[in-house]
Amino acid sequence: MAQEKKKVTEIYDNLLKEGWNLSLLKTYRLDYIIWDKAEHPEWNIGKYKELELVKQLGNLFVYRFKS
């Protein structure tokens, strides 16, 4: 688990440096995006038509890429 967390952290850091969009995220083969609205209320993930909401659990929203 530590190895996977390290890889995700490295990818996230690179995305912050380079800027990102949904097409770029697909290159990393992400299946889901989990948004904590309490931690990042400024995000508006629901505006992306390429994503669909799978589940909402309180302030957590789980999205996946539409096929």
PDB file of N, CA, C and O in Angstrom:
ATOM      1  N   MET A   1       0.819  -1.195   0.000  1.00  0.00           N
ATOM      2  CA  MET A   1       0.000   0.000   0.000  1.00  0.00           C
ATOM      3  C   MET A   1       0.863   1.260   0.000  1.00  0.00           C
ATOM      4  O   MET A   1       0.519   2.218  -0.649  1.00  0.00           O
ATOM      5  N   ALA A   2       1.971   1.232   0.703  1.00  0.00           N
ATOM      6  CA  ALA A   2       2.856   2.400   0.760  1.00  0.00           C
ATOM      7  C   ALA A   2       3.412   2.724  -0.620  1.00  0.00           C
ATOM      8  O   ALA A   2       3.535   3.898  -0.986  1.00  0.00           O
ATOM      9  N   GLN A   3       3.712   1.688  -1.399  1.00  0.00           N
ATOM     10  CA  GLN A   3       4.254   1.894  -2.743  1.00  0.00           C
ATOM     11  C   GLN A   3       3.220   2.573  -3.651  1.00  0.00           C
ATOM     12  O   GLN A   3       3.547   3.492  -4.394  1.00  0.00           O
ATOM     13  N   GLU A   4       1.970   2.131  -3.567  1.00  0.00           N
ATOM     14  CA  GLU A   4       0.911   2.726  -4.371  1.00  0.00           C
ATOM     15  C   GLU A   4       0.664   4.175  -3.957  1.00  0.00           C
ATOM     16  O   GLU A   4       0.485   5.051  -4.803  1.00  0.00           O
ATOM     17  N   LYS A   5       0.671   4.424  -2.664  1.00  0.00           N
ATOM     18  CA  LYS A   5       0.465   5.791  -2.175  1.00  0.00           C
ATOM     19  C   LYS A   5       1.589   6.710  -2.660  1.00  0.00           C
ATOM     20  O   LYS A   5       1.341   7.839  -3.058  1.00  0.00           O
ATOM     21  N   LYS A   6       2.808   6.209  -2.656  1.00  0.00           N
ATOM     22  CA  LYS A   6       3.947   6.998  -3.122  1.00  0.00           C
ATOM     23  C   LYS A   6       3.779   7.348  -4.599  1.00  0.00           C
ATOM     24  O   LYS A   6       4.007   8.487  -5.003  1.00  0.00           O
ATOM     25  N   LYS A   7       3.363   6.376  -5.405  1.00  0.00           N
ATOM     26  CA  LYS A   7       3.175   6.623  -6.839  1.00  0.00           C
ATOM     27  C   LYS A   7       2.079   7.663  -7.076  1.00  0.00           C
ATOM     28  O   LYS A   7       2.255   8.577  -7.879  1.00  0.00           O
ATOM     29  N   VAL A   8       0.966   7.536  -6.376  1.00  0.00           N
ATOM     30  CA  VAL A   8      -0.124   8.497  -6.531  1.00  0.00           C
ATOM     31  C   VAL A   8       0.330   9.888  -6.107  1.00  0.00           C
ATOM     32  O   VAL A   8       0.023  10.881  -6.776  1.00  0.00           O
ATOM     33  N   THR A   9       1.081   9.983  -5.038  1.00  0.00           N
ATOM     34  CA  THR A   9       1.594  11.274  -4.571  1.00  0.00           C
ATOM     35  C   THR A   9       2.518  11.895  -5.608  1.00  0.00           C
ATOM     36  O   THR A   9       2.446  13.098  -5.875  1.00  0.00           O
ATOM     37  N   GLU A  10       3.385  11.094  -6.212  1.00  0.00           N
ATOM     38  CA  GLU A  10       4.290  11.598  -7.251  1.00  0.00           C
ATOM     39  C   GLU A  10       3.509  12.112  -8.463  1.00  0.00           C
ATOM     40  O   GLU A  10       3.811  13.179  -8.995  1.00  0.00           O
ATOM     41  N   ILE A  11       2.511  11.372  -8.873  1.00  0.00           N
ATOM     42  CA  ILE A  11       1.687  11.800 -10.008  1.00  0.00           C
ATOM     43  C   ILE A  11       0.973  13.096  -9.665  1.00  0.00           C
ATOM     44  O   ILE A  11       0.944  14.044 -10.456  1.00  0.00           O
ATOM     45  N   TYR A  12       0.411  13.167  -8.481  1.00  0.00           N
ATOM     46  CA  TYR A  12      -0.297  14.370  -8.047  1.00  0.00           C
ATOM     47  C   TYR A  12       0.638  15.580  -8.033  1.00  0.00           C
ATOM     48  O   TYR A  12       0.294  16.649  -8.525  1.00  0.00           O
ATOM     49  N   ASP A  13       1.829  15.405  -7.505  1.00  0.00           N
ATOM     50  CA  ASP A  13       2.801  16.504  -7.477  1.00  0.00           C
ATOM     51  C   ASP A  13       3.151  16.968  -8.879  1.00  0.00           C
ATOM     52  O   ASP A  13       3.265  18.177  -9.144  1.00  0.00           O
ATOM     53  N   ASN A  14       3.330  16.021  -9.810  1.00  0.00           N
ATOM     54  CA  ASN A  14       3.616  16.383 -11.199  1.00  0.00           C
ATOM     55  C   ASN A  14       2.452  17.130 -11.841  1.00  0.00           C
ATOM     56  O   ASN A  14       2.658  18.083 -12.589  1.00  0.00           O
ATOM     57  N   LEU A  15       1.237  16.696 -11.550  1.00  0.00           N
ATOM     58  CA  LEU A  15       0.062  17.376 -12.103  1.00  0.00           C
ATOM     59  C   LEU A  15      -0.038  18.805 -11.582  1.00  0.00           C
ATOM     60  O   LEU A  15      -0.422  19.716 -12.315  1.00  0.00           O
ATOM     61  N   LEU A  16       0.304  19.008 -10.319  1.00  0.00           N
ATOM     62  CA  LEU A  16       0.275  20.364  -9.768  1.00  0.00           C
ATOM     63  C   LEU A  16       1.279  21.264 -10.476  1.00  0.00           C
ATOM     64  O   LEU A  16       1.001  22.433 -10.729  1.00  0.00           O
ATOM     65  N   LYS A  17       2.435  20.734 -10.799  1.00  0.00           N
ATOM     66  CA  LYS A  17       3.472  21.511 -11.473  1.00  0.00           C
ATOM     67  C   LYS A  17       3.088  21.827 -12.916  1.00  0.00           C
ATOM     68  O   LYS A  17       3.299  22.934 -13.393  1.00  0.00           O
ATOM     69  N   GLU A  18       2.548  20.832 -13.630  1.00  0.00           N
ATOM     70  CA  GLU A  18       2.296  20.956 -15.058  1.00  0.00           C
ATOM     71  C   GLU A  18       0.914  21.485 -15.396  1.00  0.00           C
ATOM     72  O   GLU A  18       0.654  21.872 -16.522  1.00  0.00           O
ATOM     73  N   GLY A  19       0.022  21.496 -14.452  1.00  0.00           N
ATOM     74  CA  GLY A  19      -1.371  21.793 -14.749  1.00  0.00           C
ATOM     75  C   GLY A  19      -2.015  20.507 -15.261  1.00  0.00           C
ATOM     76  O   GLY A  19      -1.325  19.575 -15.648  1.00  0.00           O
ATOM     77  N   TRP A  20      -3.331  20.428 -15.245  1.00  0.00           N
ATOM     78  CA  TRP A  20      -3.963  19.179 -15.650  1.00  0.00           C
ATOM     79  C   TRP A  20      -5.343  19.421 -16.223  1.00  0.00           C
ATOM     80  O   TRP A  20      -5.930  20.474 -16.061  1.00  0.00           O
ATOM     81  N   ASN A  21      -5.816  18.397 -16.904  1.00  0.00           N
ATOM     82  CA  ASN A  21      -7.182  18.355 -17.399  1.00  0.00           C
ATOM     83  C   ASN A  21      -7.603  16.885 -17.434  1.00  0.00           C
ATOM     84  O   ASN A  21      -6.797  15.998 -17.148  1.00  0.00           O
ATOM     85  N   LEU A  22      -8.822  16.613 -17.778  1.00  0.00           N
ATOM     86  CA  LEU A  22      -9.304  15.230 -17.727  1.00  0.00           C
ATOM     87  C   LEU A  22      -8.591  14.328 -18.720  1.00  0.00           C
ATOM     88  O   LEU A  22      -8.360  13.160 -18.447  1.00  0.00           O
ATOM     89  N   SER A  23      -8.218  14.858 -19.880  1.00  0.00           N
ATOM     90  CA  SER A  23      -7.501  14.042 -20.856  1.00  0.00           C
ATOM     91  C   SER A  23      -6.174  13.572 -20.290  1.00  0.00           C
ATOM     92  O   SER A  23      -5.770  12.430 -20.489  1.00  0.00           O
ATOM     93  N   LEU A  24      -5.481  14.443 -19.574  1.00  0.00           N
ATOM     94  CA  LEU A  24      -4.213  14.071 -18.961  1.00  0.00           C
ATOM     95  C   LEU A  24      -4.420  12.997 -17.894  1.00  0.00           C
ATOM     96  O   LEU A  24      -3.652  12.049 -17.795  1.00  0.00           O
ATOM     97  N   LEU A  25      -5.487  13.115 -17.124  1.00  0.00           N
ATOM     98  CA  LEU A  25      -5.753  12.119 -16.083  1.00  0.00           C
ATOM     99  C   LEU A  25      -5.985  10.740 -16.680  1.00  0.00           C
ATOM    100  O   LEU A  25      -5.598   9.734 -16.093  1.00  0.00           O
ATOM    101  N   LYS A  26      -6.595  10.668 -17.851  1.00  0.00           N
ATOM    102  CA  LYS A  26      -6.838   9.377 -18.489  1.00  0.00           C
ATOM    103  C   LYS A  26      -5.540   8.659 -18.817  1.00  0.00           C
ATOM    104  O   LYS A  26      -5.495   7.438 -18.807  1.00  0.00           O
ATOM    105  N   THR A  27      -4.477   9.410 -19.081  1.00  0.00           N
ATOM    106  CA  THR A  27      -3.193   8.767 -19.393  1.00  0.00           C
ATOM    107  C   THR A  27      -2.642   8.021 -18.190  1.00  0.00           C
ATOM    108  O   THR A  27      -1.830   7.127 -18.342  1.00  0.00           O
ATOM    109  N   TYR A  28      -3.089   8.395 -16.997  1.00  0.00           N
ATOM    110  CA  TYR A  28      -2.650   7.714 -15.774  1.00  0.00           C
ATOM    111  C   TYR A  28      -3.568   6.551 -15.412  1.00  0.00           C
ATOM    112  O   TYR A  28      -3.413   5.933 -14.375  1.00  0.00           O
ATOM    113  N   ARG A  29      -4.547   6.269 -16.267  1.00  0.00           N
ATOM    114  CA  ARG A  29      -5.459   5.142 -16.112  1.00  0.00           C
ATOM    115  C   ARG A  29      -6.218   5.178 -14.778  1.00  0.00           C
ATOM    116  O   ARG A  29      -6.365   4.174 -14.102  1.00  0.00           O
ATOM    117  N   LEU A  30      -6.679   6.351 -14.429  1.00  0.00           N
ATOM    118  CA  LEU A  30      -7.499   6.482 -13.232  1.00  0.00           C
ATOM    119  C   LEU A  30      -8.893   5.941 -13.513  1.00  0.00           C
ATOM    120  O   LEU A  30      -9.459   6.199 -14.567  1.00  0.00           O
ATOM    121  N   ASP A  31      -9.418   5.190 -12.587  1.00  0.00           N
ATOM    122  CA  ASP A  31     -10.772   4.670 -12.725  1.00  0.00           C
ATOM    123  C   ASP A  31     -11.784   5.555 -12.011  1.00  0.00           C
ATOM    124  O   ASP A  31     -12.901   5.731 -12.479  1.00  0.00           O
ATOM    125  N   TYR A  32     -11.379   6.094 -10.873  1.00  0.00           N
ATOM    126  CA  TYR A  32     -12.292   6.889 -10.063  1.00  0.00           C
ATOM    127  C   TYR A  32     -11.592   8.136  -9.548  1.00  0.00           C
ATOM    128  O   TYR A  32     -10.383   8.146  -9.349  1.00  0.00           O
ATOM    129  N   ILE A  33     -12.391   9.162  -9.318  1.00  0.00           N
ATOM    130  CA  ILE A  33     -11.920  10.379  -8.652  1.00  0.00           C
ATOM    131  C   ILE A  33     -12.799  10.551  -7.429  1.00  0.00           C
ATOM    132  O   ILE A  33     -14.035  10.542  -7.535  1.00  0.00           O
ATOM    133  N   ILE A  34     -12.178  10.690  -6.287  1.00  0.00           N
ATOM    134  CA  ILE A  34     -12.918  10.883  -5.034  1.00  0.00           C
ATOM    135  C   ILE A  34     -12.674  12.308  -4.568  1.00  0.00           C
ATOM    136  O   ILE A  34     -11.531  12.727  -4.376  1.00  0.00           O
ATOM    137  N   TRP A  35     -13.749  13.038  -4.407  1.00  0.00           N
ATOM    138  CA  TRP A  35     -13.675  14.449  -4.037  1.00  0.00           C
ATOM    139  C   TRP A  35     -14.243  14.620  -2.634  1.00  0.00           C
ATOM    140  O   TRP A  35     -15.385  14.262  -2.362  1.00  0.00           O
ATOM    141  N   ASP A  36     -13.447  15.180  -1.750  1.00  0.00           N
ATOM    142  CA  ASP A  36     -13.898  15.531  -0.406  1.00  0.00           C
ATOM    143  C   ASP A  36     -14.297  17.002  -0.441  1.00  0.00           C
ATOM    144  O   ASP A  36     -13.451  17.890  -0.422  1.00  0.00           O
ATOM    145  N   LYS A  37     -15.578  17.251  -0.544  1.00  0.00           N
ATOM    146  CA  LYS A  37     -16.087  18.619  -0.685  1.00  0.00           C
ATOM    147  C   LYS A  37     -15.776  19.471   0.538  1.00  0.00           C
ATOM    148  O   LYS A  37     -15.587  20.676   0.418  1.00  0.00           O
ATOM    149  N   ALA A  38     -15.684  18.856   1.708  1.00  0.00           N
ATOM    150  CA  ALA A  38     -15.357  19.609   2.916  1.00  0.00           C
ATOM    151  C   ALA A  38     -13.916  20.124   2.866  1.00  0.00           C
ATOM    152  O   ALA A  38     -13.619  21.216   3.330  1.00  0.00           O
ATOM    153  N   GLU A  39     -13.027  19.325   2.275  1.00  0.00           N
ATOM    154  CA  GLU A  39     -11.615  19.705   2.204  1.00  0.00           C
ATOM    155  C   GLU A  39     -11.333  20.640   1.028  1.00  0.00           C
ATOM    156  O   GLU A  39     -10.474  21.512   1.118  1.00  0.00           O
ATOM    157  N   HIS A  40     -12.045  20.457  -0.076  1.00  0.00           N
ATOM    158  CA  HIS A  40     -11.831  21.272  -1.279  1.00  0.00           C
ATOM    159  C   HIS A  40     -13.160  21.794  -1.814  1.00  0.00           C
ATOM    160  O   HIS A  40     -13.610  21.394  -2.895  1.00  0.00           O
ATOM    161  N   PRO A  41     -13.807  22.720  -1.091  1.00  0.00           N
ATOM    162  CA  PRO A  41     -15.114  23.211  -1.533  1.00  0.00           C
ATOM    163  C   PRO A  41     -15.044  24.029  -2.820  1.00  0.00           C
ATOM    164  O   PRO A  41     -16.050  24.212  -3.489  1.00  0.00           O
ATOM    165  N   GLU A  42     -13.857  24.484  -3.185  1.00  0.00           N
ATOM    166  CA  GLU A  42     -13.699  25.308  -4.390  1.00  0.00           C
ATOM    167  C   GLU A  42     -13.732  24.484  -5.682  1.00  0.00           C
ATOM    168  O   GLU A  42     -13.894  25.019  -6.768  1.00  0.00           O
ATOM    169  N   TRP A  43     -13.556  23.177  -5.580  1.00  0.00           N
ATOM    170  CA  TRP A  43     -13.594  22.312  -6.766  1.00  0.00           C
ATOM    171  C   TRP A  43     -15.026  22.208  -7.273  1.00  0.00           C
ATOM    172  O   TRP A  43     -15.980  22.262  -6.502  1.00  0.00           O
ATOM    173  N   ASN A  44     -15.171  22.034  -8.558  1.00  0.00           N
ATOM    174  CA  ASN A  44     -16.498  21.835  -9.157  1.00  0.00           C
ATOM    175  C   ASN A  44     -16.406  20.673 -10.140  1.00  0.00           C
ATOM    176  O   ASN A  44     -16.492  20.854 -11.353  1.00  0.00           O
ATOM    177  N   ILE A  45     -16.194  19.489  -9.629  1.00  0.00           N
ATOM    178  CA  ILE A  45     -15.967  18.318 -10.460  1.00  0.00           C
ATOM    179  C   ILE A  45     -17.210  17.947 -11.262  1.00  0.00           C
ATOM    180  O   ILE A  45     -17.110  17.431 -12.363  1.00  0.00           O
ATOM    181  N   GLY A  46     -18.376  18.250 -10.738  1.00  0.00           N
ATOM    182  CA  GLY A  46     -19.610  17.905 -11.428  1.00  0.00           C
ATOM    183  C   GLY A  46     -19.790  18.589 -12.767  1.00  0.00           C
ATOM    184  O   GLY A  46     -20.622  18.189 -13.564  1.00  0.00           O
ATOM    185  N   LYS A  47     -18.996  19.606 -13.059  1.00  0.00           N
ATOM    186  CA  LYS A  47     -19.136  20.323 -14.332  1.00  0.00           C
ATOM    187  C   LYS A  47     -18.541  19.559 -15.513  1.00  0.00           C
ATOM    188  O   LYS A  47     -18.810  19.884 -16.655  1.00  0.00           O
ATOM    189  N   TYR A  48     -17.746  18.528 -15.246  1.00  0.00           N
ATOM    190  CA  TYR A  48     -17.097  17.787 -16.323  1.00  0.00           C
ATOM    191  C   TYR A  48     -18.031  16.723 -16.877  1.00  0.00           C
ATOM    192  O   TYR A  48     -18.405  15.783 -16.182  1.00  0.00           O
ATOM    193  N   LYS A  49     -18.397  16.853 -18.140  1.00  0.00           N
ATOM    194  CA  LYS A  49     -19.342  15.928 -18.763  1.00  0.00           C
ATOM    195  C   LYS A  49     -18.743  14.542 -18.972  1.00  0.00           C
ATOM    196  O   LYS A  49     -19.461  13.580 -19.181  1.00  0.00           O
ATOM    197  N   GLU A  50     -17.415  14.446 -18.915  1.00  0.00           N
ATOM    198  CA  GLU A  50     -16.750  13.154 -19.102  1.00  0.00           C
ATOM    199  C   GLU A  50     -16.855  12.268 -17.864  1.00  0.00           C
ATOM    200  O   GLU A  50     -16.510  11.101 -17.900  1.00  0.00           O
ATOM    201  N   LEU A  51     -17.309  12.846 -16.749  1.00  0.00           N
ATOM    202  CA  LEU A  51     -17.408  12.120 -15.486  1.00  0.00           C
ATOM    203  C   LEU A  51     -18.860  11.890 -15.115  1.00  0.00           C
ATOM    204  O   LEU A  51     -19.731  12.700 -15.422  1.00  0.00           O
ATOM    205  N   GLU A  52     -19.094  10.789 -14.417  1.00  0.00           N
ATOM    206  CA  GLU A  52     -20.429  10.549 -13.870  1.00  0.00           C
ATOM    207  C   GLU A  52     -20.306  10.239 -12.378  1.00  0.00           C
ATOM    208  O   GLU A  52     -19.375   9.575 -11.944  1.00  0.00           O
ATOM    209  N   LEU A  53     -21.252  10.758 -11.626  1.00  0.00           N
ATOM    210  CA  LEU A  53     -21.282  10.530 -10.187  1.00  0.00           C
ATOM    211  C   LEU A  53     -21.716   9.098  -9.921  1.00  0.00           C
ATOM    212  O   LEU A  53     -22.756   8.652 -10.421  1.00  0.00           O
ATOM    213  N   VAL A  54     -20.920   8.384  -9.155  1.00  0.00           N
ATOM    214  CA  VAL A  54     -21.221   6.996  -8.824  1.00  0.00           C
ATOM    215  C   VAL A  54     -21.880   6.900  -7.460  1.00  0.00           C
ATOM    216  O   VAL A  54     -22.854   6.180  -7.269  1.00  0.00           O
ATOM    217  N   LYS A  55     -21.359   7.672  -6.513  1.00  0.00           N
ATOM    218  CA  LYS A  55     -21.848   7.558  -5.130  1.00  0.00           C
ATOM    219  C   LYS A  55     -21.520   8.846  -4.386  1.00  0.00           C
ATOM    220  O   LYS A  55     -20.489   9.462  -4.618  1.00  0.00           O
ATOM    221  N   GLN A  56     -22.402   9.222  -3.480  1.00  0.00           N
ATOM    222  CA  GLN A  56     -22.130  10.318  -2.558  1.00  0.00           C
ATOM    223  C   GLN A  56     -22.304   9.794  -1.150  1.00  0.00           C
ATOM    224  O   GLN A  56     -23.325   9.191  -0.812  1.00  0.00           O
ATOM    225  N   LEU A  57     -21.289  10.000  -0.338  1.00  0.00           N
ATOM    226  CA  LEU A  57     -21.315   9.602   1.070  1.00  0.00           C
ATOM    227  C   LEU A  57     -20.979  10.829   1.902  1.00  0.00           C
ATOM    228  O   LEU A  57     -19.809  11.151   2.104  1.00  0.00           O
ATOM    229  N   GLY A  58     -21.986  11.546   2.319  1.00  0.00           N
ATOM    230  CA  GLY A  58     -21.738  12.790   3.055  1.00  0.00           C
ATOM    231  C   GLY A  58     -21.046  13.794   2.152  1.00  0.00           C
ATOM    232  O   GLY A  58     -21.567  14.155   1.101  1.00  0.00           O
ATOM    233  N   ASN A  59     -19.845  14.239   2.561  1.00  0.00           N
ATOM    234  CA  ASN A  59     -19.076  15.195   1.771  1.00  0.00           C
ATOM    235  C   ASN A  59     -18.163  14.537   0.746  1.00  0.00           C
ATOM    236  O   ASN A  59     -17.413  15.233   0.072  1.00  0.00           O
ATOM    237  N   LEU A  60     -18.197  13.213   0.644  1.00  0.00           N
ATOM    238  CA  LEU A  60     -17.365  12.509  -0.331  1.00  0.00           C
ATOM    239  C   LEU A  60     -18.190  12.192  -1.579  1.00  0.00           C
ATOM    240  O   LEU A  60     -19.292  11.644  -1.480  1.00  0.00           O
ATOM    241  N   PHE A  61     -17.642  12.542  -2.726  1.00  0.00           N
ATOM    242  CA  PHE A  61     -18.288  12.283  -4.006  1.00  0.00           C
ATOM    243  C   PHE A  61     -17.350  11.387  -4.818  1.00  0.00           C
ATOM    244  O   PHE A  61     -16.165  11.705  -4.966  1.00  0.00           O
ATOM    245  N   VAL A  62     -17.868  10.304  -5.346  1.00  0.00           N
ATOM    246  CA  VAL A  62     -17.070   9.367  -6.150  1.00  0.00           C
ATOM    247  C   VAL A  62     -17.541   9.485  -7.598  1.00  0.00           C
ATOM    248  O   VAL A  62     -18.712   9.271  -7.896  1.00  0.00           O
ATOM    249  N   TYR A  63     -16.609   9.830  -8.472  1.00  0.00           N
ATOM    250  CA  TYR A  63     -16.875   9.954  -9.899  1.00  0.00           C
ATOM    251  C   TYR A  63     -16.055   8.924 -10.656  1.00  0.00           C
ATOM    252  O   TYR A  63     -14.984   8.522 -10.205  1.00  0.00           O
ATOM    253  N   ARG A  64     -16.545   8.543 -11.845  1.00  0.00           N
ATOM    254  CA  ARG A  64     -15.758   7.692 -12.739  1.00  0.00           C
ATOM    255  C   ARG A  64     -15.888   8.266 -14.143  1.00  0.00           C
ATOM    256  O   ARG A  64     -16.810   9.021 -14.451  1.00  0.00           O
ATOM    257  N   PHE A  65     -14.934   7.867 -14.990  1.00  0.00           N
ATOM    258  CA  PHE A  65     -14.987   8.297 -16.371  1.00  0.00           C
ATOM    259  C   PHE A  65     -16.088   7.540 -17.095  1.00  0.00           C
ATOM    260  O   PHE A  65     -16.225   6.335 -16.930  1.00  0.00           O
ATOM    261  N   LYS A  66     -16.863   8.257 -17.893  1.00  0.00           N
ATOM    262  CA  LYS A  66     -17.884   7.592 -18.710  1.00  0.00           C
ATOM    263  C   LYS A  66     -17.164   6.785 -19.770  1.00  0.00           C
ATOM    264  O   LYS A  66     -16.136   7.191 -20.293  1.00  0.00           O
ATOM    265  N   SER A  67     -17.711   5.641 -20.118  1.00  0.00           N
ATOM    266  CA  SER A  67     -17.070   4.822 -21.150  1.00  0.00           C
ATOM    267  C   SER A  67     -17.436   5.293 -22.524  1.00  0.00           C
ATOM    268  O   SER A  67     -18.417   5.834 -22.784  1.00  0.00           O
TER     269      SER A  67
END
